[in-house]
Amino acid sequence: SIVHAVEEGRTVYDNLRKTLLFLLPTNGAEALVLMAAILLGIVMPITPVQVLWVNMVTAVTLALAISFEPMEEKVMKRPPRKPDEPILGKLFLWRIAFVSFLIGGFTFWVYNHMQSLEVELETARTVAVNTLVAGQLFYLFNCRKIKLPSIGKGFFNNKYAFFAAGALVLLQMFFVYTPFMNTFFETAPIETSFWLYPLVAGLAVFVIVEIEKFIVGKIGG
């Protein structure tokens, strides 16, 4: 029973760290987009009320799903951690900054690209918000493993991650195509081809973070 208690404790601790590893960079990306717009003196790519929507739906769906993540492999082969070891180590601080700029950069670029196509401001912002959400959605699957590759054994172990992803997609459809939501959040229905930008950006976030994991793992030994 002591062994099982240690296993459970380490799993809970890991999931707490994964939740922080997910929430902090995604919030950082939102802040960077707004700060960049202010510094450049341009119209906000996303409005405060749209940021509120993103935080609400991702916290309710994606962040909650991480708490159901099962125990990782070889969790009991790790040496005991030091009592004074910070929960946010060097790897976490690096990952937070890296992913913040990654998701924020894609969101900002997509918004500027939409502006160059001379679409309406509401349309450009809607595509930008969906790019931000897509980056967070794909990054969720990166966070399921802190150091190990996300795709592999155990990828389908947490069914709640996939339920959360499906729920988030439905919520975003409601956000984009419901007249009431368009009025309240100053968004607009977008044509099908514009969904390609969030999809590609989300996939790029996932692949780049997996490459970063591999490189950092090699450097760290």
mmCIF file with all atom_site columns, C-alpha atoms in Angstrom:
data_model
loop_
_atom_site.group_PDB
_atom_site.id
_atom_site.type_symbol
_atom_site.label_atom_id
_atom_site.label_alt_id
_atom_site.label_comp_id
_atom_site.label_asym_id
_atom_site.label_entity_id
_atom_site.label_seq_id
_atom_site.pdbx_PDB_ins_code
_atom_site.Cartn_x
_atom_site.Cartn_y
_atom_site.Cartn_z
_atom_site.occupancy
_atom_site.B_iso_or_equiv
_atom_site.pdbx_formal_charge
_atom_site.auth_seq_id
_atom_site.auth_comp_id
_atom_site.auth_asym_id
_atom_site.auth_atom_id
_atom_site.pdbx_PDB_model_num
ATOM 1   C CA . SER A 1 1   ? 0.000   0.000  0.000   1.00 0.00 ? 1   SER A CA 1
ATOM 2   C CA . ILE A 1 2   ? 2.945   2.345  0.636   1.00 0.00 ? 2   ILE A CA 1
ATOM 3   C CA . VAL A 1 3   ? 4.199   1.706  -2.895  1.00 0.00 ? 3   VAL A CA 1
ATOM 4   C CA . HIS A 1 4   ? 0.774   2.503  -4.348  1.00 0.00 ? 4   HIS A CA 1
ATOM 5   C CA . ALA A 1 5   ? 0.599   5.667  -2.256  1.00 0.00 ? 5   ALA A CA 1
ATOM 6   C CA . VAL A 1 6   ? 3.970   6.821  -3.623  1.00 0.00 ? 6   VAL A CA 1
ATOM 7   C CA . GLU A 1 7   ? 2.859   6.004  -7.179  1.00 0.00 ? 7   GLU A CA 1
ATOM 8   C CA . GLU A 1 8   ? -0.339  7.994  -6.709  1.00 0.00 ? 8   GLU A CA 1
ATOM 9   C CA . GLY A 1 9   ? 1.532   10.887 -5.138  1.00 0.00 ? 9   GLY A CA 1
ATOM 10  C CA . ARG A 1 10  ? 4.032   11.076 -7.975  1.00 0.00 ? 10  ARG A CA 1
ATOM 11  C CA . THR A 1 11  ? 1.261   10.899 -10.560 1.00 0.00 ? 11  THR A CA 1
ATOM 12  C CA . VAL A 1 12  ? -0.675  13.734 -8.898  1.00 0.00 ? 12  VAL A CA 1
ATOM 13  C CA . TYR A 1 13  ? 2.518   15.809 -8.695  1.00 0.00 ? 13  TYR A CA 1
ATOM 14  C CA . ASP A 1 14  ? 3.302   15.131 -12.365 1.00 0.00 ? 14  ASP A CA 1
ATOM 15  C CA . ASN A 1 15  ? -0.209  16.133 -13.434 1.00 0.00 ? 15  ASN A CA 1
ATOM 16  C CA . LEU A 1 16  ? 0.016   19.326 -11.413 1.00 0.00 ? 16  LEU A CA 1
ATOM 17  C CA . ARG A 1 17  ? 3.261   20.192 -13.194 1.00 0.00 ? 17  ARG A CA 1
ATOM 18  C CA . LYS A 1 18  ? 1.728   19.326 -16.583 1.00 0.00 ? 18  LYS A CA 1
ATOM 19  C CA . THR A 1 19  ? -1.234  21.600 -15.858 1.00 0.00 ? 19  THR A CA 1
ATOM 20  C CA . LEU A 1 20  ? 1.109   24.485 -15.073 1.00 0.00 ? 20  LEU A CA 1
ATOM 21  C CA . LEU A 1 21  ? 3.189   23.651 -18.135 1.00 0.00 ? 21  LEU A CA 1
ATOM 22  C CA . PHE A 1 22  ? 0.016   23.982 -20.199 1.00 0.00 ? 22  PHE A CA 1
ATOM 23  C CA . LEU A 1 23  ? -1.611  27.032 -18.604 1.00 0.00 ? 23  LEU A CA 1
ATOM 24  C CA . LEU A 1 24  ? 1.383   29.357 -18.238 1.00 0.00 ? 24  LEU A CA 1
ATOM 25  C CA . PRO A 1 25  ? 2.607   29.312 -21.866 1.00 0.00 ? 25  PRO A CA 1
ATOM 26  C CA . THR A 1 26  ? -0.911  29.592 -23.278 1.00 0.00 ? 26  THR A CA 1
ATOM 27  C CA . ASN A 1 27  ? -1.611  32.614 -21.073 1.00 0.00 ? 27  ASN A CA 1
ATOM 28  C CA . GLY A 1 28  ? 1.821   33.956 -21.982 1.00 0.00 ? 28  GLY A CA 1
ATOM 29  C CA . ALA A 1 29  ? 0.966   33.714 -25.681 1.00 0.00 ? 29  ALA A CA 1
ATOM 30  C CA . GLU A 1 30  ? -2.173  35.782 -25.160 1.00 0.00 ? 30  GLU A CA 1
ATOM 31  C CA . ALA A 1 31  ? -0.221  38.438 -23.271 1.00 0.00 ? 31  ALA A CA 1
ATOM 32  C CA . LEU A 1 32  ? 2.493   38.588 -25.935 1.00 0.00 ? 32  LEU A CA 1
ATOM 33  C CA . VAL A 1 33  ? -0.042  39.125 -28.725 1.00 0.00 ? 33  VAL A CA 1
ATOM 34  C CA . LEU A 1 34  ? -1.613  42.055 -26.882 1.00 0.00 ? 34  LEU A CA 1
ATOM 35  C CA . MET A 1 35  ? 1.757   43.533 -25.878 1.00 0.00 ? 35  MET A CA 1
ATOM 36  C CA . ALA A 1 36  ? 3.070   43.311 -29.446 1.00 0.00 ? 36  ALA A CA 1
ATOM 37  C CA . ALA A 1 37  ? 0.008   45.128 -30.752 1.00 0.00 ? 37  ALA A CA 1
ATOM 38  C CA . ILE A 1 38  ? 0.427   47.902 -28.162 1.00 0.00 ? 38  ILE A CA 1
ATOM 39  C CA . LEU A 1 39  ? 4.156   48.317 -28.860 1.00 0.00 ? 39  LEU A CA 1
ATOM 40  C CA . LEU A 1 40  ? 3.586   48.395 -32.637 1.00 0.00 ? 40  LEU A CA 1
ATOM 41  C CA . GLY A 1 41  ? 0.628   50.720 -32.306 1.00 0.00 ? 41  GLY A CA 1
ATOM 42  C CA . ILE A 1 42  ? -1.768  48.562 -34.292 1.00 0.00 ? 42  ILE A CA 1
ATOM 43  C CA . VAL A 1 43  ? -5.342  47.420 -33.734 1.00 0.00 ? 43  VAL A CA 1
ATOM 44  C CA . MET A 1 44  ? -5.618  44.600 -31.190 1.00 0.00 ? 44  MET A CA 1
ATOM 45  C CA . PRO A 1 45  ? -5.590  41.182 -32.924 1.00 0.00 ? 45  PRO A CA 1
ATOM 46  C CA . ILE A 1 46  ? -7.835  39.851 -30.162 1.00 0.00 ? 46  ILE A CA 1
ATOM 47  C CA . THR A 1 47  ? -10.026 41.826 -27.790 1.00 0.00 ? 47  THR A CA 1
ATOM 48  C CA . PRO A 1 48  ? -10.099 41.436 -23.979 1.00 0.00 ? 48  PRO A CA 1
ATOM 49  C CA . VAL A 1 49  ? -13.523 39.772 -24.106 1.00 0.00 ? 49  VAL A CA 1
ATOM 50  C CA . GLN A 1 50  ? -12.210 37.293 -26.684 1.00 0.00 ? 50  GLN A CA 1
ATOM 51  C CA . VAL A 1 51  ? -9.261  36.516 -24.390 1.00 0.00 ? 51  VAL A CA 1
ATOM 52  C CA . LEU A 1 52  ? -11.785 35.892 -21.635 1.00 0.00 ? 52  LEU A CA 1
ATOM 53  C CA . TRP A 1 53  ? -13.609 33.403 -23.873 1.00 0.00 ? 53  TRP A CA 1
ATOM 54  C CA . VAL A 1 54  ? -10.373 31.580 -24.738 1.00 0.00 ? 54  VAL A CA 1
ATOM 55  C CA . ASN A 1 55  ? -9.337  31.324 -21.091 1.00 0.00 ? 55  ASN A CA 1
ATOM 56  C CA . MET A 1 56  ? -12.779 30.104 -20.076 1.00 0.00 ? 56  MET A CA 1
ATOM 57  C CA . VAL A 1 57  ? -13.130 27.345 -22.666 1.00 0.00 ? 57  VAL A CA 1
ATOM 58  C CA . THR A 1 58  ? -9.540  26.096 -22.475 1.00 0.00 ? 58  THR A CA 1
ATOM 59  C CA . ALA A 1 59  ? -9.564  26.012 -18.669 1.00 0.00 ? 59  ALA A CA 1
ATOM 60  C CA . VAL A 1 60  ? -12.867 24.133 -18.564 1.00 0.00 ? 60  VAL A CA 1
ATOM 61  C CA . THR A 1 61  ? -11.914 21.637 -21.268 1.00 0.00 ? 61  THR A CA 1
ATOM 62  C CA . LEU A 1 62  ? -8.194  21.249 -21.948 1.00 0.00 ? 62  LEU A CA 1
ATOM 63  C CA . ALA A 1 63  ? -6.617  22.041 -18.568 1.00 0.00 ? 63  ALA A CA 1
ATOM 64  C CA . LEU A 1 64  ? -9.127  19.839 -16.777 1.00 0.00 ? 64  LEU A CA 1
ATOM 65  C CA . ALA A 1 65  ? -8.301  16.888 -19.030 1.00 0.00 ? 65  ALA A CA 1
ATOM 66  C CA . ILE A 1 66  ? -4.673  16.824 -17.864 1.00 0.00 ? 66  ILE A CA 1
ATOM 67  C CA . SER A 1 67  ? -5.758  15.999 -14.318 1.00 0.00 ? 67  SER A CA 1
ATOM 68  C CA . PHE A 1 68  ? -6.948  12.602 -15.628 1.00 0.00 ? 68  PHE A CA 1
ATOM 69  C CA . GLU A 1 69  ? -3.579  11.734 -17.135 1.00 0.00 ? 69  GLU A CA 1
ATOM 70  C CA . PRO A 1 70  ? -2.524  8.221  -16.019 1.00 0.00 ? 70  PRO A CA 1
ATOM 71  C CA . MET A 1 71  ? 0.784   7.350  -14.405 1.00 0.00 ? 71  MET A CA 1
ATOM 72  C CA . GLU A 1 72  ? 3.782   7.634  -16.720 1.00 0.00 ? 72  GLU A CA 1
ATOM 73  C CA . GLU A 1 73  ? 6.119   4.728  -17.394 1.00 0.00 ? 73  GLU A CA 1
ATOM 74  C CA . LYS A 1 74  ? 9.000   4.094  -14.980 1.00 0.00 ? 74  LYS A CA 1
ATOM 75  C CA . VAL A 1 75  ? 7.594   6.612  -12.501 1.00 0.00 ? 75  VAL A CA 1
ATOM 76  C CA . MET A 1 76  ? 8.856   4.498  -9.591  1.00 0.00 ? 76  MET A CA 1
ATOM 77  C CA . LYS A 1 77  ? 12.373  4.275  -11.025 1.00 0.00 ? 77  LYS A CA 1
ATOM 78  C CA . ARG A 1 78  ? 12.963  7.973  -10.519 1.00 0.00 ? 78  ARG A CA 1
ATOM 79  C CA . PRO A 1 79  ? 15.091  8.989  -7.531  1.00 0.00 ? 79  PRO A CA 1
ATOM 80  C CA . PRO A 1 80  ? 13.248  10.909 -4.786  1.00 0.00 ? 80  PRO A CA 1
ATOM 81  C CA . ARG A 1 81  ? 13.087  14.623 -5.538  1.00 0.00 ? 81  ARG A CA 1
ATOM 82  C CA . LYS A 1 82  ? 14.697  17.075 -3.161  1.00 0.00 ? 82  LYS A CA 1
ATOM 83  C CA . PRO A 1 83  ? 12.254  18.720 -0.719  1.00 0.00 ? 83  PRO A CA 1
ATOM 84  C CA . ASP A 1 84  ? 13.404  22.202 -1.780  1.00 0.00 ? 84  ASP A CA 1
ATOM 85  C CA . GLU A 1 85  ? 13.236  21.452 -5.517  1.00 0.00 ? 85  GLU A CA 1
ATOM 86  C CA . PRO A 1 86  ? 11.130  24.155 -7.223  1.00 0.00 ? 86  PRO A CA 1
ATOM 87  C CA . ILE A 1 87  ? 8.050   23.032 -9.131  1.00 0.00 ? 87  ILE A CA 1
ATOM 88  C CA . LEU A 1 88  ? 9.125   25.255 -12.041 1.00 0.00 ? 88  LEU A CA 1
ATOM 89  C CA . GLY A 1 89  ? 12.695  24.287 -12.922 1.00 0.00 ? 89  GLY A CA 1
ATOM 90  C CA . LYS A 1 90  ? 14.922  25.490 -15.748 1.00 0.00 ? 90  LYS A CA 1
ATOM 91  C CA . LEU A 1 91  ? 13.240  23.199 -18.271 1.00 0.00 ? 91  LEU A CA 1
ATOM 92  C CA . PHE A 1 92  ? 9.817   24.540 -17.353 1.00 0.00 ? 92  PHE A CA 1
ATOM 93  C CA . LEU A 1 93  ? 10.886  28.182 -17.574 1.00 0.00 ? 93  LEU A CA 1
ATOM 94  C CA . TRP A 1 94  ? 12.447  27.569 -20.963 1.00 0.00 ? 94  TRP A CA 1
ATOM 95  C CA . ARG A 1 95  ? 9.385   25.686 -22.245 1.00 0.00 ? 95  ARG A CA 1
ATOM 96  C CA . ILE A 1 96  ? 7.031   28.398 -20.973 1.00 0.00 ? 96  ILE A CA 1
ATOM 97  C CA . ALA A 1 97  ? 8.937   31.133 -22.807 1.00 0.00 ? 97  ALA A CA 1
ATOM 98  C CA . PHE A 1 98  ? 9.446   29.041 -25.944 1.00 0.00 ? 98  PHE A CA 1
ATOM 99  C CA . VAL A 1 99  ? 5.803   28.021 -26.324 1.00 0.00 ? 99  VAL A CA 1
ATOM 100 C CA . SER A 1 100 ? 4.517   31.494 -25.412 1.00 0.00 ? 100 SER A CA 1
ATOM 101 C CA . PHE A 1 101 ? 6.452   33.019 -28.314 1.00 0.00 ? 101 PHE A CA 1
ATOM 102 C CA . LEU A 1 102 ? 5.549   30.112 -30.590 1.00 0.00 ? 102 LEU A CA 1
ATOM 103 C CA . ILE A 1 103 ? 1.769   30.253 -30.159 1.00 0.00 ? 103 ILE A CA 1
ATOM 104 C CA . GLY A 1 104 ? 1.744   34.046 -29.831 1.00 0.00 ? 104 GLY A CA 1
ATOM 105 C CA . GLY A 1 105 ? 3.880   34.405 -32.960 1.00 0.00 ? 105 GLY A CA 1
ATOM 106 C CA . PHE A 1 106 ? 1.600   32.214 -35.057 1.00 0.00 ? 106 PHE A CA 1
ATOM 107 C CA . THR A 1 107 ? -1.478  34.072 -33.818 1.00 0.00 ? 107 THR A CA 1
ATOM 108 C CA . PHE A 1 108 ? 0.039   37.465 -34.578 1.00 0.00 ? 108 PHE A CA 1
ATOM 109 C CA . TRP A 1 109 ? 1.232   36.384 -38.026 1.00 0.00 ? 109 TRP A CA 1
ATOM 110 C CA . VAL A 1 110 ? -2.159  34.949 -38.984 1.00 0.00 ? 110 VAL A CA 1
ATOM 111 C CA . TYR A 1 111 ? -3.901  38.158 -37.926 1.00 0.00 ? 111 TYR A CA 1
ATOM 112 C CA . ASN A 1 112 ? -1.506  40.285 -39.982 1.00 0.00 ? 112 ASN A CA 1
ATOM 113 C CA . HIS A 1 113 ? -1.922  37.958 -42.946 1.00 0.00 ? 113 HIS A CA 1
ATOM 114 C CA . MET A 1 114 ? -5.706  38.260 -42.716 1.00 0.00 ? 114 MET A CA 1
ATOM 115 C CA . GLN A 1 115 ? -5.306  42.030 -42.655 1.00 0.00 ? 115 GLN A CA 1
ATOM 116 C CA . SER A 1 116 ? -3.186  41.858 -45.799 1.00 0.00 ? 116 SER A CA 1
ATOM 117 C CA . LEU A 1 117 ? -6.047  39.999 -47.490 1.00 0.00 ? 117 LEU A CA 1
ATOM 118 C CA . GLU A 1 118 ? -8.199  43.027 -46.633 1.00 0.00 ? 118 GLU A CA 1
ATOM 119 C CA . VAL A 1 119 ? -10.879 41.024 -44.855 1.00 0.00 ? 119 VAL A CA 1
ATOM 120 C CA . GLU A 1 120 ? -13.083 42.701 -42.259 1.00 0.00 ? 120 GLU A CA 1
ATOM 121 C CA . LEU A 1 121 ? -11.588 43.294 -38.817 1.00 0.00 ? 121 LEU A CA 1
ATOM 122 C CA . GLU A 1 122 ? -14.081 40.910 -37.177 1.00 0.00 ? 122 GLU A CA 1
ATOM 123 C CA . THR A 1 123 ? -13.084 38.151 -39.602 1.00 0.00 ? 123 THR A CA 1
ATOM 124 C CA . ALA A 1 124 ? -9.360  38.692 -39.034 1.00 0.00 ? 124 ALA A CA 1
ATOM 125 C CA . ARG A 1 125 ? -9.866  38.575 -35.277 1.00 0.00 ? 125 ARG A CA 1
ATOM 126 C CA . THR A 1 126 ? -12.000 35.436 -35.504 1.00 0.00 ? 126 THR A CA 1
ATOM 127 C CA . VAL A 1 127 ? -9.289  33.597 -37.436 1.00 0.00 ? 127 VAL A CA 1
ATOM 128 C CA . ALA A 1 128 ? -6.674  34.874 -34.957 1.00 0.00 ? 128 ALA A CA 1
ATOM 129 C CA . VAL A 1 129 ? -8.690  33.644 -31.964 1.00 0.00 ? 129 VAL A CA 1
ATOM 130 C CA . ASN A 1 130 ? -9.100  30.233 -33.577 1.00 0.00 ? 130 ASN A CA 1
ATOM 131 C CA . THR A 1 131 ? -5.373  30.107 -34.275 1.00 0.00 ? 131 THR A CA 1
ATOM 132 C CA . LEU A 1 132 ? -4.693  30.828 -30.610 1.00 0.00 ? 132 LEU A CA 1
ATOM 133 C CA . VAL A 1 133 ? -7.133  28.116 -29.530 1.00 0.00 ? 133 VAL A CA 1
ATOM 134 C CA . ALA A 1 134 ? -5.746  25.604 -32.054 1.00 0.00 ? 134 ALA A CA 1
ATOM 135 C CA . GLY A 1 135 ? -2.222  26.226 -30.768 1.00 0.00 ? 135 GLY A CA 1
ATOM 136 C CA . GLN A 1 136 ? -3.412  25.518 -27.231 1.00 0.00 ? 136 GLN A CA 1
ATOM 137 C CA . LEU A 1 137 ? -5.354  22.443 -28.330 1.00 0.00 ? 137 LEU A CA 1
ATOM 138 C CA . PHE A 1 138 ? -2.395  20.802 -30.050 1.00 0.00 ? 138 PHE A CA 1
ATOM 139 C CA . TYR A 1 139 ? -0.046  21.871 -27.268 1.00 0.00 ? 139 TYR A CA 1
ATOM 140 C CA . LEU A 1 140 ? -2.240  19.966 -24.812 1.00 0.00 ? 140 LEU A CA 1
ATOM 141 C CA . PHE A 1 141 ? -0.997  16.720 -26.360 1.00 0.00 ? 141 PHE A CA 1
ATOM 142 C CA . ASN A 1 142 ? 2.613   17.898 -26.009 1.00 0.00 ? 142 ASN A CA 1
ATOM 143 C CA . CYS A 1 143 ? 2.007   18.446 -22.290 1.00 0.00 ? 143 CYS A CA 1
ATOM 144 C CA . ARG A 1 144 ? 0.788   14.906 -21.717 1.00 0.00 ? 144 ARG A CA 1
ATOM 145 C CA . LYS A 1 145 ? 4.472   13.921 -21.571 1.00 0.00 ? 145 LYS A CA 1
ATOM 146 C CA . ILE A 1 146 ? 6.936   16.403 -20.138 1.00 0.00 ? 146 ILE A CA 1
ATOM 147 C CA . LYS A 1 147 ? 10.118  14.938 -21.625 1.00 0.00 ? 147 LYS A CA 1
ATOM 148 C CA . LEU A 1 148 ? 9.115   11.836 -23.581 1.00 0.00 ? 148 LEU A CA 1
ATOM 149 C CA . PRO A 1 149 ? 7.606   11.885 -27.092 1.00 0.00 ? 149 PRO A CA 1
ATOM 150 C CA . SER A 1 150 ? 3.866   12.476 -26.978 1.00 0.00 ? 150 SER A CA 1
ATOM 151 C CA . ILE A 1 151 ? 3.023   10.039 -29.762 1.00 0.00 ? 151 ILE A CA 1
ATOM 152 C CA . GLY A 1 152 ? 3.696   6.447  -28.850 1.00 0.00 ? 152 GLY A CA 1
ATOM 153 C CA . LYS A 1 153 ? 2.718   3.969  -26.185 1.00 0.00 ? 153 LYS A CA 1
ATOM 154 C CA . GLY A 1 154 ? -0.107  5.279  -24.031 1.00 0.00 ? 154 GLY A CA 1
ATOM 155 C CA . PHE A 1 155 ? -1.209  8.003  -26.450 1.00 0.00 ? 155 PHE A CA 1
ATOM 156 C CA . PHE A 1 156 ? -4.839  6.891  -26.188 1.00 0.00 ? 156 PHE A CA 1
ATOM 157 C CA . ASN A 1 157 ? -4.766  6.127  -22.439 1.00 0.00 ? 157 ASN A CA 1
ATOM 158 C CA . ASN A 1 158 ? -6.457  9.367  -21.434 1.00 0.00 ? 158 ASN A CA 1
ATOM 159 C CA . LYS A 1 159 ? -9.845  9.386  -23.162 1.00 0.00 ? 159 LYS A CA 1
ATOM 160 C CA . TYR A 1 160 ? -10.743 12.648 -21.435 1.00 0.00 ? 160 TYR A CA 1
ATOM 161 C CA . ALA A 1 161 ? -8.122  14.498 -23.487 1.00 0.00 ? 161 ALA A CA 1
ATOM 162 C CA . PHE A 1 162 ? -9.963  13.507 -26.656 1.00 0.00 ? 162 PHE A CA 1
ATOM 163 C CA . PHE A 1 163 ? -13.365 14.296 -25.149 1.00 0.00 ? 163 PHE A CA 1
ATOM 164 C CA . ALA A 1 164 ? -12.032 17.726 -24.167 1.00 0.00 ? 164 ALA A CA 1
ATOM 165 C CA . ALA A 1 165 ? -10.640 18.300 -27.655 1.00 0.00 ? 165 ALA A CA 1
ATOM 166 C CA . GLY A 1 166 ? -14.002 17.419 -29.197 1.00 0.00 ? 166 GLY A CA 1
ATOM 167 C CA . ALA A 1 167 ? -15.865 19.664 -26.761 1.00 0.00 ? 167 ALA A CA 1
ATOM 168 C CA . LEU A 1 168 ? -13.516 22.545 -27.538 1.00 0.00 ? 168 LEU A CA 1
ATOM 169 C CA . VAL A 1 169 ? -14.069 22.178 -31.289 1.00 0.00 ? 169 VAL A CA 1
ATOM 170 C CA . LEU A 1 170 ? -17.846 22.302 -30.767 1.00 0.00 ? 170 LEU A CA 1
ATOM 171 C CA . LEU A 1 171 ? -17.537 25.359 -28.537 1.00 0.00 ? 171 LEU A CA 1
ATOM 172 C CA . GLN A 1 172 ? -15.446 27.126 -31.165 1.00 0.00 ? 172 GLN A CA 1
ATOM 173 C CA . MET A 1 173 ? -18.018 26.342 -33.846 1.00 0.00 ? 173 MET A CA 1
ATOM 174 C CA . PHE A 1 174 ? -20.651 27.855 -31.567 1.00 0.00 ? 174 PHE A CA 1
ATOM 175 C CA . PHE A 1 175 ? -18.357 30.848 -31.024 1.00 0.00 ? 175 PHE A CA 1
ATOM 176 C CA . VAL A 1 176 ? -17.851 31.414 -34.755 1.00 0.00 ? 176 VAL A CA 1
ATOM 177 C CA . TYR A 1 177 ? -21.205 30.620 -36.339 1.00 0.00 ? 177 TYR A CA 1
ATOM 178 C CA . THR A 1 178 ? -23.815 31.693 -33.784 1.00 0.00 ? 178 THR A CA 1
ATOM 179 C CA . PRO A 1 179 ? -25.205 35.219 -34.394 1.00 0.00 ? 179 PRO A CA 1
ATOM 180 C CA . PHE A 1 180 ? -25.559 35.880 -30.665 1.00 0.00 ? 180 PHE A CA 1
ATOM 181 C CA . MET A 1 181 ? -21.889 35.047 -30.076 1.00 0.00 ? 181 MET A CA 1
ATOM 182 C CA . ASN A 1 182 ? -20.847 37.114 -33.096 1.00 0.00 ? 182 ASN A CA 1
ATOM 183 C CA . THR A 1 183 ? -22.586 40.139 -31.623 1.00 0.00 ? 183 THR A CA 1
ATOM 184 C CA . PHE A 1 184 ? -21.324 39.680 -28.078 1.00 0.00 ? 184 PHE A CA 1
ATOM 185 C CA . PHE A 1 185 ? -17.699 38.801 -28.925 1.00 0.00 ? 185 PHE A CA 1
ATOM 186 C CA . GLU A 1 186 ? -17.395 40.918 -32.103 1.00 0.00 ? 186 GLU A CA 1
ATOM 187 C CA . THR A 1 187 ? -16.600 37.925 -34.274 1.00 0.00 ? 187 THR A CA 1
ATOM 188 C CA . ALA A 1 188 ? -17.812 36.857 -37.704 1.00 0.00 ? 188 ALA A CA 1
ATOM 189 C CA . PRO A 1 189 ? -18.580 33.578 -39.480 1.00 0.00 ? 189 PRO A CA 1
ATOM 190 C CA . ILE A 1 190 ? -15.556 32.575 -41.546 1.00 0.00 ? 190 ILE A CA 1
ATOM 191 C CA . GLU A 1 191 ? -15.349 30.664 -44.781 1.00 0.00 ? 191 GLU A CA 1
ATOM 192 C CA . THR A 1 192 ? -14.139 27.071 -44.717 1.00 0.00 ? 192 THR A CA 1
ATOM 193 C CA . SER A 1 193 ? -10.751 27.829 -46.288 1.00 0.00 ? 193 SER A CA 1
ATOM 194 C CA . PHE A 1 194 ? -9.822  30.122 -43.380 1.00 0.00 ? 194 PHE A CA 1
ATOM 195 C CA . TRP A 1 195 ? -9.855  27.150 -40.994 1.00 0.00 ? 195 TRP A CA 1
ATOM 196 C CA . LEU A 1 196 ? -6.671  25.987 -42.701 1.00 0.00 ? 196 LEU A CA 1
ATOM 197 C CA . TYR A 1 197 ? -4.642  28.655 -40.882 1.00 0.00 ? 197 TYR A CA 1
ATOM 198 C CA . PRO A 1 198 ? -5.521  27.524 -37.324 1.00 0.00 ? 198 PRO A CA 1
ATOM 199 C CA . LEU A 1 199 ? -5.109  23.875 -38.316 1.00 0.00 ? 199 LEU A CA 1
ATOM 200 C CA . VAL A 1 200 ? -1.654  24.345 -39.832 1.00 0.00 ? 200 VAL A CA 1
ATOM 201 C CA . ALA A 1 201 ? -0.545  26.572 -36.946 1.00 0.00 ? 201 ALA A CA 1
ATOM 202 C CA . GLY A 1 202 ? -1.718  24.020 -34.381 1.00 0.00 ? 202 GLY A CA 1
ATOM 203 C CA . LEU A 1 203 ? 0.053   21.163 -36.149 1.00 0.00 ? 203 LEU A CA 1
ATOM 204 C CA . ALA A 1 204 ? 3.201   23.269 -36.410 1.00 0.00 ? 204 ALA A CA 1
ATOM 205 C CA . VAL A 1 205 ? 3.131   23.972 -32.669 1.00 0.00 ? 205 VAL A CA 1
ATOM 206 C CA . PHE A 1 206 ? 2.837   20.272 -31.904 1.00 0.00 ? 206 PHE A CA 1
ATOM 207 C CA . VAL A 1 207 ? 5.668   19.247 -34.241 1.00 0.00 ? 207 VAL A CA 1
ATOM 208 C CA . ILE A 1 208 ? 8.024   22.051 -33.176 1.00 0.00 ? 208 ILE A CA 1
ATOM 209 C CA . VAL A 1 209 ? 7.534   21.323 -29.465 1.00 0.00 ? 209 VAL A CA 1
ATOM 210 C CA . GLU A 1 210 ? 8.164   17.619 -30.066 1.00 0.00 ? 210 GLU A CA 1
ATOM 211 C CA . ILE A 1 211 ? 11.391  18.517 -31.875 1.00 0.00 ? 211 ILE A CA 1
ATOM 212 C CA . GLU A 1 212 ? 12.313  20.804 -28.965 1.00 0.00 ? 212 GLU A CA 1
ATOM 213 C CA . LYS A 1 213 ? 11.733  17.927 -26.538 1.00 0.00 ? 213 LYS A CA 1
ATOM 214 C CA . PHE A 1 214 ? 14.064  15.703 -28.560 1.00 0.00 ? 214 PHE A CA 1
ATOM 215 C CA . ILE A 1 215 ? 16.827  18.327 -28.781 1.00 0.00 ? 215 ILE A CA 1
ATOM 216 C CA . VAL A 1 216 ? 16.625  19.300 -25.107 1.00 0.00 ? 216 VAL A CA 1
ATOM 217 C CA . GLY A 1 217 ? 16.595  15.601 -24.159 1.00 0.00 ? 217 GLY A CA 1
ATOM 218 C CA . LYS A 1 218 ? 19.772  15.015 -26.156 1.00 0.00 ? 218 LYS A CA 1
ATOM 219 C CA . ILE A 1 219 ? 21.477  18.058 -24.673 1.00 0.00 ? 219 ILE A CA 1
ATOM 220 C CA . GLY A 1 220 ? 20.439  17.135 -21.166 1.00 0.00 ? 220 GLY A CA 1
ATOM 221 C CA . GLY A 1 221 ? 21.488  13.555 -21.654 1.00 0.00 ? 221 GLY A CA 1
#
